[in-house]
Structure formats: C-alpha cells, structure tokens
Tab-separated table of C-alpha atoms and ligand atoms in Angstrom:
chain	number	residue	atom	x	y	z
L	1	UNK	CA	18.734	-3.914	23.312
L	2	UNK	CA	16.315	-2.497	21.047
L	3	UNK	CA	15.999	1.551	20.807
L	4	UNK	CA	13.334	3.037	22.196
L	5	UNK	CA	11.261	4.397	19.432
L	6	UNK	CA	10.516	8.533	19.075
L	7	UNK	CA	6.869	9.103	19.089
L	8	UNK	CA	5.293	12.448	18.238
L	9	UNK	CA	0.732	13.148	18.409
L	10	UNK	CA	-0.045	14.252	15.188
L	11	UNK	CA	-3.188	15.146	14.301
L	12	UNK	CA	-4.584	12.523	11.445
L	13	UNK	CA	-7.061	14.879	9.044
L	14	UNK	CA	-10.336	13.289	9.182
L	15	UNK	CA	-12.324	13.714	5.795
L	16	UNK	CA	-16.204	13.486	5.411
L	17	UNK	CA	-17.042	12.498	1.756
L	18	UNK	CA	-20.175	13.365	2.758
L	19	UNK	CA	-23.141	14.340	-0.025
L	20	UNK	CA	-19.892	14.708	-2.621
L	21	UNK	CA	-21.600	16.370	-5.223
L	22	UNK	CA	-22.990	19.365	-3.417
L	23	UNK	CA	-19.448	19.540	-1.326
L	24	UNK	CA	-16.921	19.074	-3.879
L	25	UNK	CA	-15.077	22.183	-3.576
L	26	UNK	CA	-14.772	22.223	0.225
L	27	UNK	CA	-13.888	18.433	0.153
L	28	UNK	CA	-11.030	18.999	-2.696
L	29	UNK	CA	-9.632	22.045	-0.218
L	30	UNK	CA	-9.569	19.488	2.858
L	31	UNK	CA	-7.897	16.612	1.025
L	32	UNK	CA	-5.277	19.146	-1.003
L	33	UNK	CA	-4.359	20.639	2.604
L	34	UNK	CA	-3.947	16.792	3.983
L	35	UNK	CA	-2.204	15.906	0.972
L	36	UNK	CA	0.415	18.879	1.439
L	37	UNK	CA	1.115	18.791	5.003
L	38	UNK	CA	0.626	15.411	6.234
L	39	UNK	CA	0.294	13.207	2.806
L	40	UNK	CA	-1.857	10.562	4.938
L	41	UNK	CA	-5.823	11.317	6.515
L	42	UNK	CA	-8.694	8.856	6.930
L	43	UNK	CA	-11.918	9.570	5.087
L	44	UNK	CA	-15.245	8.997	6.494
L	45	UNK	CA	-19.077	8.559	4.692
L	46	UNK	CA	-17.353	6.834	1.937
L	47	UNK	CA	-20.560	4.165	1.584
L	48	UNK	CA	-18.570	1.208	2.379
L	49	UNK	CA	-20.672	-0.694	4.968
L	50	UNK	CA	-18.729	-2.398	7.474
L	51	UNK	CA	-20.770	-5.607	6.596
L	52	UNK	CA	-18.800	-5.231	3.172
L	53	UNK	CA	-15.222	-5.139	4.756
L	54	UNK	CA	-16.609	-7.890	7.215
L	55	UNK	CA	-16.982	-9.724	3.795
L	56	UNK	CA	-13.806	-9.305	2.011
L	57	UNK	CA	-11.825	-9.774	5.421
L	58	UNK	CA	-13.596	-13.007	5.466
L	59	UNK	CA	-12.409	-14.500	2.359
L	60	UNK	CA	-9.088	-13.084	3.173
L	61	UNK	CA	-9.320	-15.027	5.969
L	62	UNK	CA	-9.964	-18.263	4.527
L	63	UNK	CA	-6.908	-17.656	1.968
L	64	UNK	CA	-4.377	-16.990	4.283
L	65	UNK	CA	-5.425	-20.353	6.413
L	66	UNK	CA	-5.466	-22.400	3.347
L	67	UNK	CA	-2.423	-25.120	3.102
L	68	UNK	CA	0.445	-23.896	1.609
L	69	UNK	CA	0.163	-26.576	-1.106
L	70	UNK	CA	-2.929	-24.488	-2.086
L	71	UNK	CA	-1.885	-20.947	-1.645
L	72	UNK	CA	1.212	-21.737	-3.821
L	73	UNK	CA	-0.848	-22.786	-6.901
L	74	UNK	CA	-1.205	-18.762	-7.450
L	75	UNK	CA	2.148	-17.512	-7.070
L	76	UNK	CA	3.038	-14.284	-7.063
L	77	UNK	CA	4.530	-12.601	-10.486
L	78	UNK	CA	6.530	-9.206	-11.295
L	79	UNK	CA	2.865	-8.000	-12.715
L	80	UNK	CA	2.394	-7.602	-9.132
L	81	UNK	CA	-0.423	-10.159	-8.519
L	82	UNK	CA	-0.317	-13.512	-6.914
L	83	UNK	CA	0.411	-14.674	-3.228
L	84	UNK	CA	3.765	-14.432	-1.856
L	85	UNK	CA	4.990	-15.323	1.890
L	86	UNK	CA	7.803	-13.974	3.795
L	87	UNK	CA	9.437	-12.969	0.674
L	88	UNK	CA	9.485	-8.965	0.918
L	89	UNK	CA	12.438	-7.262	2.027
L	90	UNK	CA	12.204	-3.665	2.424
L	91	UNK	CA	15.615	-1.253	1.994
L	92	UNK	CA	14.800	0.101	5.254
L	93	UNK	CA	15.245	-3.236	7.290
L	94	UNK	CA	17.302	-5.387	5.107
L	95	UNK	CA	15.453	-8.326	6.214
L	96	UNK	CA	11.596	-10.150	5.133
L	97	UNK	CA	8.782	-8.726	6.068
L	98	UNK	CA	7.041	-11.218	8.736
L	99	UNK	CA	4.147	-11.642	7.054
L	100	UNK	CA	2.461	-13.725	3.398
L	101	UNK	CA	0.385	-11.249	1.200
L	102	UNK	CA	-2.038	-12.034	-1.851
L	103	UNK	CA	-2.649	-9.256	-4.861
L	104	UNK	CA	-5.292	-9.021	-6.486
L	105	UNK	CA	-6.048	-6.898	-10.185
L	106	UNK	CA	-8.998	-6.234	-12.623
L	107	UNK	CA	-7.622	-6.718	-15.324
L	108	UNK	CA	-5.265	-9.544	-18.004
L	109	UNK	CA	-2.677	-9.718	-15.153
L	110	UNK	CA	-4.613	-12.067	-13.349
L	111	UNK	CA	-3.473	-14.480	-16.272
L	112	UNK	CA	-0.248	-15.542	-15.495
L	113	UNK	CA	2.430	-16.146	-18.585
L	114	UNK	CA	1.655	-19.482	-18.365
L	115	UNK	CA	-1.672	-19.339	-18.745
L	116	UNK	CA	-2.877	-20.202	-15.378
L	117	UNK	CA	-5.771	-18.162	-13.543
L	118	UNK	CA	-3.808	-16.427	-10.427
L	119	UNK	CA	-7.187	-16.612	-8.900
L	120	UNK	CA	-7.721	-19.022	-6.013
L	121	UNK	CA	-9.655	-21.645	-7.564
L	122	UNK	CA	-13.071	-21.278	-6.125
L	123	UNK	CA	-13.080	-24.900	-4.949
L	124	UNK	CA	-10.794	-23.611	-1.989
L	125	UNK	CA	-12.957	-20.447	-0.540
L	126	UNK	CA	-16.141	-20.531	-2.201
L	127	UNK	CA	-17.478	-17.119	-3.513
L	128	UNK	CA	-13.737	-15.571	-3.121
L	129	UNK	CA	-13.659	-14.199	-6.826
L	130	UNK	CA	-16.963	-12.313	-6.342
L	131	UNK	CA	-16.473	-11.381	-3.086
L	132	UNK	CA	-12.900	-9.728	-3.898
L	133	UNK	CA	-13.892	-8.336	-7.212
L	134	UNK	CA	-16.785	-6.675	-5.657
L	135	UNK	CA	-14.945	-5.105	-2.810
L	136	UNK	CA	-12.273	-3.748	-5.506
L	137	UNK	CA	-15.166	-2.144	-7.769
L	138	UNK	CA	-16.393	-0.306	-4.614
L	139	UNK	CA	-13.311	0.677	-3.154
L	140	UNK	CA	-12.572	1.977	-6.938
L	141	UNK	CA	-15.464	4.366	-6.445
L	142	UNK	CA	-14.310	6.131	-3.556
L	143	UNK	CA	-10.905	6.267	-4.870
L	144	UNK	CA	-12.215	7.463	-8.041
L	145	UNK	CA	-14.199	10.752	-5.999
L	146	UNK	CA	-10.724	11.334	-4.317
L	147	UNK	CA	-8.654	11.606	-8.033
L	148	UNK	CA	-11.453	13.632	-9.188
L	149	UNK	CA	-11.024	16.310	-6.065
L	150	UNK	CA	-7.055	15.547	-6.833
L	151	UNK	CA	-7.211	16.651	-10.232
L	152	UNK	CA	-9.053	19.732	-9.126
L	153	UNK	CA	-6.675	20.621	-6.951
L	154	UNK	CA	-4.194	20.818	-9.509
L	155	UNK	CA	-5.589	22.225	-11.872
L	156	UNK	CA	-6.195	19.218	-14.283
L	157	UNK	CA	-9.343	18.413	-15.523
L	158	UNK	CA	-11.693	16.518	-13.656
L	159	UNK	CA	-11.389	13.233	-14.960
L	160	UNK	CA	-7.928	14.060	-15.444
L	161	UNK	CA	-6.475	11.075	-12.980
L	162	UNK	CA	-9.811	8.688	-13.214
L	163	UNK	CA	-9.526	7.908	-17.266
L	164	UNK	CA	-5.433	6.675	-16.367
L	165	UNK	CA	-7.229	4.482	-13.906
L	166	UNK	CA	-10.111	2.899	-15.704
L	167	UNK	CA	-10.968	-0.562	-14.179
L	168	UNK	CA	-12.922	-1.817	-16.760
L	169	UNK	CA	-9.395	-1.546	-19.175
L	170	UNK	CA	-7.720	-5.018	-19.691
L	171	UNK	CA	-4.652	-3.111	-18.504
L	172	UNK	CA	-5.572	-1.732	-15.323
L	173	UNK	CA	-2.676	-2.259	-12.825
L	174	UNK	CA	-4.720	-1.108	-9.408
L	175	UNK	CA	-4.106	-3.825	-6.709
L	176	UNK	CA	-6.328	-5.013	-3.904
L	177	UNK	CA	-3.894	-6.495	-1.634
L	178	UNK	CA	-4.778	-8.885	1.403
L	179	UNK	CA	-2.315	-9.052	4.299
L	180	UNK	CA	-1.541	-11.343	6.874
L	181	UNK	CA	0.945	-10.387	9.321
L	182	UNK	CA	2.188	-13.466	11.465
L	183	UNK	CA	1.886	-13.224	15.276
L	184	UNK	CA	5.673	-12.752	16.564
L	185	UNK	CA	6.407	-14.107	20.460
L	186	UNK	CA	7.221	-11.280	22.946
L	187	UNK	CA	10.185	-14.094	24.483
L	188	UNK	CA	11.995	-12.993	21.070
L	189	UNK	CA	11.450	-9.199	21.269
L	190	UNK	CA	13.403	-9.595	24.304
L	191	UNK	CA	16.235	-11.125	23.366
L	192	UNK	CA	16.574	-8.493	20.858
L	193	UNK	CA	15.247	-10.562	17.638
L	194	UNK	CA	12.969	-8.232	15.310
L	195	UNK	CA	10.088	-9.675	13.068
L	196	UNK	CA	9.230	-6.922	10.490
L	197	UNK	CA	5.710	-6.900	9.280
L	198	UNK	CA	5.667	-3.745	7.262
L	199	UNK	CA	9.404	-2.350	7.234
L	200	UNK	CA	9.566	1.515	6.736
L	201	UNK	CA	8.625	2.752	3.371
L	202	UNK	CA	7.036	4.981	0.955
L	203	UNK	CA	4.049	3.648	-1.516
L	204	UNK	CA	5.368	3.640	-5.724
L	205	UNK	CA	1.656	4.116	-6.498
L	206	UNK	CA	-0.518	6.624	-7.071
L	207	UNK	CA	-3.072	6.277	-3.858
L	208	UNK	CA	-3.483	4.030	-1.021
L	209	UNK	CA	-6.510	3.134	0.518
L	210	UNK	CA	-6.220	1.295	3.690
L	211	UNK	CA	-8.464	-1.408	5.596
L	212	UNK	CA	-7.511	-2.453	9.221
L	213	UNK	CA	-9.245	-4.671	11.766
L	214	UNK	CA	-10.018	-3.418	15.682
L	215	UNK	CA	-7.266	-4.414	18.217
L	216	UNK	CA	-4.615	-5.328	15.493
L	217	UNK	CA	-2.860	-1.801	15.607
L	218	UNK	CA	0.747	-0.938	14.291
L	219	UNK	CA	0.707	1.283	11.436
L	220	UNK	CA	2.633	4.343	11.966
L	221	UNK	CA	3.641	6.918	9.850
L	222	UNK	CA	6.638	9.704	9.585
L	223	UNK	CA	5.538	12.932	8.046
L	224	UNK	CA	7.855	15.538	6.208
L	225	UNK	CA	9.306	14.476	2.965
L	226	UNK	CA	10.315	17.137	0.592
L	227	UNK	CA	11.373	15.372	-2.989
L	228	UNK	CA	10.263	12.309	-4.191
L	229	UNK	CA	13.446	12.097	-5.834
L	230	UNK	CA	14.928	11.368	-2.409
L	231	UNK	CA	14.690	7.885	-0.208
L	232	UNK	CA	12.409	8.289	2.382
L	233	UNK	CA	14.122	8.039	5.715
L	234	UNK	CA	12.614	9.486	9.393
L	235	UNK	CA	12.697	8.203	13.186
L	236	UNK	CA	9.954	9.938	14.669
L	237	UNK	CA	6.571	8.321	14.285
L	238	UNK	CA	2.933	8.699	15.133
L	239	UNK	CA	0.665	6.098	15.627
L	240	UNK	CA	-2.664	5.967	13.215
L	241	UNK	CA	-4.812	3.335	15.224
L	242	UNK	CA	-7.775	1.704	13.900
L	243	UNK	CA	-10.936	4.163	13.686
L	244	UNK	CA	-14.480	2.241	13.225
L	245	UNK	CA	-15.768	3.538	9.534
L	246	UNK	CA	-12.488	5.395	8.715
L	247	UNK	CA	-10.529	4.303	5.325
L	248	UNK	CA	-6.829	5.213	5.812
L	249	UNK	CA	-5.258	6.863	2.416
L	250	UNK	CA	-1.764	8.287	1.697
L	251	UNK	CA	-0.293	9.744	-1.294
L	252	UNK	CA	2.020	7.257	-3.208
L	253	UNK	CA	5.575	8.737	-4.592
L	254	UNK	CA	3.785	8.430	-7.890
L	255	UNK	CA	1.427	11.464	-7.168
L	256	UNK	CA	3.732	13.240	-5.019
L	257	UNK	CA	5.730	13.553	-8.838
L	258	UNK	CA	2.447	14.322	-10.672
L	259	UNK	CA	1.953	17.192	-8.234
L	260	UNK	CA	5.266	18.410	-8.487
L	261	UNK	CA	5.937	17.719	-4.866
L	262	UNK	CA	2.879	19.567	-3.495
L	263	UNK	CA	1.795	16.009	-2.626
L	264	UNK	CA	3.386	14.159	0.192
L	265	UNK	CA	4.275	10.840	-0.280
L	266	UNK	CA	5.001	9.462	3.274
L	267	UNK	CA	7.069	7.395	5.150
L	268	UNK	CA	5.029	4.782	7.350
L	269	UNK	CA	5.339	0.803	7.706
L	270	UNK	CA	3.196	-1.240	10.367
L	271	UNK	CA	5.840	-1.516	13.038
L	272	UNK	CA	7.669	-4.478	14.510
L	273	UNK	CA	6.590	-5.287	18.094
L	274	UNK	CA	9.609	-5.191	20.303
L	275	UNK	CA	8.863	-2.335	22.750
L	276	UNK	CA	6.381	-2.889	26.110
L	277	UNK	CA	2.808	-2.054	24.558
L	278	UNK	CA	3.386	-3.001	20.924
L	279	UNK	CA	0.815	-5.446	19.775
L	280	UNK	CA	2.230	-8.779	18.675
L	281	UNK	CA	-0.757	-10.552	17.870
L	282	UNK	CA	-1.508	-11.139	14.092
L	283	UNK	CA	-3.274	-8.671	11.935
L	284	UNK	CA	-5.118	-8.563	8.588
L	285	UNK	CA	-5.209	-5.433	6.385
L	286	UNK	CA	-5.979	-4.708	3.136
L	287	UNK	CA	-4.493	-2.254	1.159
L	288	UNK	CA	-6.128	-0.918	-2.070
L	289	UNK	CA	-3.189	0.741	-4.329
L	290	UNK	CA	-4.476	3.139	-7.383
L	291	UNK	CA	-2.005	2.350	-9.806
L	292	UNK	CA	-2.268	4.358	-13.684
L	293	UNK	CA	-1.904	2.306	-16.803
L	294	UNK	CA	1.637	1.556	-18.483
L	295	UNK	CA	1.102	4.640	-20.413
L	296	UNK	CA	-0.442	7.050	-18.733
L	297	UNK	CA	1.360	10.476	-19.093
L	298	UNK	CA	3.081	11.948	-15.742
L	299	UNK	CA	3.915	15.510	-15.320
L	300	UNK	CA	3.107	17.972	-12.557
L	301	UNK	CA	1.404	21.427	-14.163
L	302	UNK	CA	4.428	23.256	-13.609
L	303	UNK	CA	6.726	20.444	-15.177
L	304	UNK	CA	8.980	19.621	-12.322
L	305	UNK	CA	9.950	16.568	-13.471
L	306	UNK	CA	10.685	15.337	-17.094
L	307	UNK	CA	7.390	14.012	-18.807
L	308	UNK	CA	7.539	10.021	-17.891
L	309	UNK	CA	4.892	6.901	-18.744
L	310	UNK	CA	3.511	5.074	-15.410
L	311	UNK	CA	5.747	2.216	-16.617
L	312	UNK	CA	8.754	4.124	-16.838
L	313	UNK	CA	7.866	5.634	-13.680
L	314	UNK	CA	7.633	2.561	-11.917
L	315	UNK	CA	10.620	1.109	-13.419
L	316	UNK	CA	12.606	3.960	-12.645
L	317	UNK	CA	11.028	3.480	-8.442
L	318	UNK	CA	12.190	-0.043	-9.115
L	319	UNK	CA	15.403	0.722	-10.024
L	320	UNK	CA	15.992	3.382	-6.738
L	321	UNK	CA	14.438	0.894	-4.815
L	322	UNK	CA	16.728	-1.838	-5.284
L	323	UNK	CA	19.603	0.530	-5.281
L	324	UNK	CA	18.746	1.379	-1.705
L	325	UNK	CA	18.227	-2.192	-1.051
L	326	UNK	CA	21.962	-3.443	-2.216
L	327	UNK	CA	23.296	-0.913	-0.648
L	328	UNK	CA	21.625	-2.231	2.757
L	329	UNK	CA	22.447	-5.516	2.602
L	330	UNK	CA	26.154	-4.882	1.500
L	331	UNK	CA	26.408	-2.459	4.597
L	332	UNK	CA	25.050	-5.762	6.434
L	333	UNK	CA	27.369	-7.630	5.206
L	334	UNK	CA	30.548	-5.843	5.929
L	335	UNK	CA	29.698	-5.716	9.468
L	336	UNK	CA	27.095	-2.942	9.718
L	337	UNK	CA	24.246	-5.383	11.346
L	338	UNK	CA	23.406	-9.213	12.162
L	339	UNK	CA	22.799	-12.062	9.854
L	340	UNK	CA	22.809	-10.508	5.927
L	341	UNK	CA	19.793	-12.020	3.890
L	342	UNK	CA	21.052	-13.948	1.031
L	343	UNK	CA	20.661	-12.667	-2.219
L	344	UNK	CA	18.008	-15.103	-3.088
L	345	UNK	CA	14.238	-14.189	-4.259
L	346	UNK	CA	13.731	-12.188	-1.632
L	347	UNK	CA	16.087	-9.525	-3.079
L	348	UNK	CA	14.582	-9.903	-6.468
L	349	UNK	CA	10.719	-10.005	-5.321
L	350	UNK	CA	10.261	-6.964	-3.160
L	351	UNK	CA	12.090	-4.195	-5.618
L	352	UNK	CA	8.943	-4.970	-8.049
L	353	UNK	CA	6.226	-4.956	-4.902
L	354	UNK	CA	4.704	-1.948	-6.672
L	355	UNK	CA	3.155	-1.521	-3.317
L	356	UNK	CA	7.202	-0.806	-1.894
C	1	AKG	O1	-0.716	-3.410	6.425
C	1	AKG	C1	-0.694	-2.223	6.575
C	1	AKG	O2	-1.371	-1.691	7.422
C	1	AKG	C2	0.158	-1.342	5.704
C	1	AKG	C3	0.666	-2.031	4.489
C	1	AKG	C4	1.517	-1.165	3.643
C	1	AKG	O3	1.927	-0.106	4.013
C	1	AKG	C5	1.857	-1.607	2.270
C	1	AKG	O4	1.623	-2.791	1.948
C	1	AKG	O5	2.340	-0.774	1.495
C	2	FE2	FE1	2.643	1.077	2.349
C-alpha cells in the first residue's frame, strides 16, 4: 500500500515584475527574500501573453503526437538537447520517469556530432523552429531581468550573471524543454504500481522558469535545504498548482553555489498519482533552464566554495548525481525495493539531464 504523503500550506511568494525599471530595488529585495527562504515563487507582469504560451504549447503538442519513427530522427545527446522517452531515472525513485521530453538550445548544440539538425524537420509541425525559438528569446528576457536583480542582490555587478548567459553566443547551453507526461490508470495506483513523471529532485542549473497548463496539476515542492554540497532529500511537500499568468521559477544547485548557499536550491518533482485526488491525466509543461557557458567563472562573494567553470560544475553535479543513483539501484537490488532497472541507457542518460 502506498504511504500517504505529508503535506504542509506554504505560502508560494508571488512576484510582480511590474514597470522593472522604476522598481528594481524593491523587486531584487522580494526575489532575494524568496530565493533565501523558499528558493521557488511565481512571477507575475512578466509580458508573456498567454496567446504566446498557447503557441509554444501548441507545437509541443504536435511533437509529442508525432510517430515515434519521427520523434526519433532527433535523438537526444549528452549536450542536453534532443528528444528522449521514458529514459530518465531520477536517484530519488530508481526507476524512469513516465513521461518523453524534447530540449531545445540557441546555440551549435542543436548540431548533433554527426552533423544532423536536432531540430524537428519542419515538414513534421510546420512553423515549430520559429515558434520555439521565439518563445526561448522571450522567456530569455524575463530570465535575464531576474539575473540582473540576482546579481544585485549579491553584490555582483549588474550584468554580472546575464553576460555568462548570452543567447546570441554559439555556446549558450540554456534549454527550453517540452514535457509530456503520459496519463497513468488509477486500476494500477491501486494495486500499488507507481508511474513517476517527475521523481524528486533538485535543478543542476542556474534558474528555472516553469510553464504549466490548467487542470494538469502535480508539481510539488520540499523547502529547506542547507548545502548544495548535500543530496536533496525531504517528505513533506506543498502543492504549487497552476496560477493563470504566473511563471513558476526556482533556484538551480548551480546558483545556490554562486550565492554561497544564500540561495535555495529546492527539492520538488511533479508527483506520481497514487493517492485519492492526485491527477492522473497527462500534462504538458515546459521548463526553461538558465544554464552559464562552459566557462563561466563560479564563486559566491564570500568564496564558499573553490572557484569552478560551469562545465566543471556540472560535471562535478553529474558525477554526485550518478553516485546517488548507483547507490539506489544497488540498494534495489539487494532487496531494498521491487524490480531493479537494468543498467541500460537509462542509467547513463539521466545523470547528464542537466535539468536533474
Ligand atoms: O514538469 C514539471 O512541472 C517540472 C519538471 C522539472 O522539474 C524538471 O524537468 O526539472
Ligand atoms: Fe526540476
């Protein structure tokens, strides 16, 4: 029987981005308190029109029902880009997500090794290169206002974060990435079988911006990490439910380091329908991850943490990450839960998901 999960009301901090310019300073205090005490808060009057997440939603859409024949012509790479399907297994669960995800980047990633565009070809969902691209330059925008009020918060310069992030750089590593979580039957729920869709985790990257659809609910998050030099763990969650106009952010382990842990970095996943209530339909998201170039310079002002690149960074988080992993499947494996997943590509994939 499955354990009934701890739920505690937490108050979400709802952010107005509001005339920026003239409210910088009182914006920067709102986001620095969100960012220390709860690490995740929804911001509001960012300028992206419904009608413009209508759009992108759209073509995300019309990917995800494509054949498989199709979606597999842009397969997902350890540049974290392409399309990948029940392939990510998170340490927390041991097991694949239940759910097929496409990644999207600015920049010379999109090139695969080979050669080959990782964008859909046209052909398949007319407009879908435009459509995407233009949903990641706005989305940039707003997360570029939030770095700015970041870096003022800090201490840093103003464009302190932004230049590490520059979209228009061949290397840019931000990801816009589309998610389609598979509808799971409530028959299985109660005979005790779990589908994951997001399993419990903590974002690698810098900042997450967050897109979800009305009446597909199941993010939840789990407040109160100290170190980011610890794995996230927690059991008591709080719902964040869809909010018409609201983007959902949280603070990736990334910046919790560059702030010296002033800068929460919090547990969440979208949960796993198995309890009376949960909502087992399918649901779309999208999830836009700031992610700093390969070498972009991390230290906190007060030099917590030894001076790192963003690629050493993230190869160090890949390294933790698949630590935590072996050690969850091994503890599956001598007994410690059901069916162990083998140690195929799904072991492999997820530890570079810089989205993880
Ligand atoms: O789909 C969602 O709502 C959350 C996704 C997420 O947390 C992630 O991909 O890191
Ligand atoms: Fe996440």
């Amino acid at each position: 029987m499955v354990e009934k999960t701890k739920y505690v009301e937490r108050p979400l901090p709802k952010i107005s981005l509001a005339n920026f310019d003239s409210r910088i300073d009182e914006i920067t205090a709102q986001l620095v308190d969100a960012a220390e005490n709860v690490g995740f808060f929804a911001i509001v009057d960012h300028g992206i029109t419904q009608a413009e997440q209508d759009a992108v939603f759209g073509a995300s859409q019309s990917f995800f029902s494509l054949p498989d024949e199709i979606k597999s012509t842009v397969p997902w790479n350890p540049q974290n880009v392409g399309y990948e399907n029940r392939s990510q297994v998170r340490p927390s669960t041991g097991a694949p997500d239940s759910k097929e995800s496409y990644q999207l980047q600015f920049g010379e990633n999109m090139v695969a090794p080979s050669g080959k565009s990782l964008w859909v070809d046209d052909e398949h969902v007319p407009g879908f290169r435009e459509t995407c691209q233009t949903f990641m330059r706005r989305v940039q925008s707003v997360g570029e206002k939030l770095m700015l009020c970041f870096a003022r918060g800090l201490g840093f310069p103003d464009d302190y974060f932004v230049q590490f992030h520059d979209a228009t750089n061949p290397k840019a590593q931000s990801v816009l990435r589309l998610l389609h979580y598979y509808a799971t039957p409530e028959s299985a729920a109660a005979e005790g079988k779990i589908y994951h869709r997001a399993g419990a985790h903590a974002d690698w990257g810098f900042l997450t911006l967050l897109f979800q659809r009305e009446g597909q609910s199941g993010l939840e998050i789990c407040p109160g990490r100290e170190v980011v030099t610890k794995f996230a763990v927690g059991d008591t969650w709080t719902k964040v439910p869809f909010e018409s106009g609201a983007i959902v952010c949280n603070i990736g382990d990334l910046l919790m380091s560059w702030s010296d842990d002033r800068f929460k970095s919090t547990y969440h996943r979208v949960k796993a329908p198995c309890e009376p209530g949960d909502y087992f339909g399918e649901r779309y998201s999208i999830a836009f991850f700031n992610q700093p170039r390969k070498d972009a310079l991390i230290q906190g002002p007060k030099k917590k943490y030894p001076l790192v690149t963003g690629e050493q960074f993230i190869a160090e988080a890949m390294a933790t990450h698949f630590a935590a992993l072996q050690a969850k499947l091994k503890s599956q494996s001598s007994g410690g839960g059901p069916s162990s997943p083998k140690e195929n590509g799904h072991v492999a994939t997820p530890s570079v998901q810089a989205a993880a």
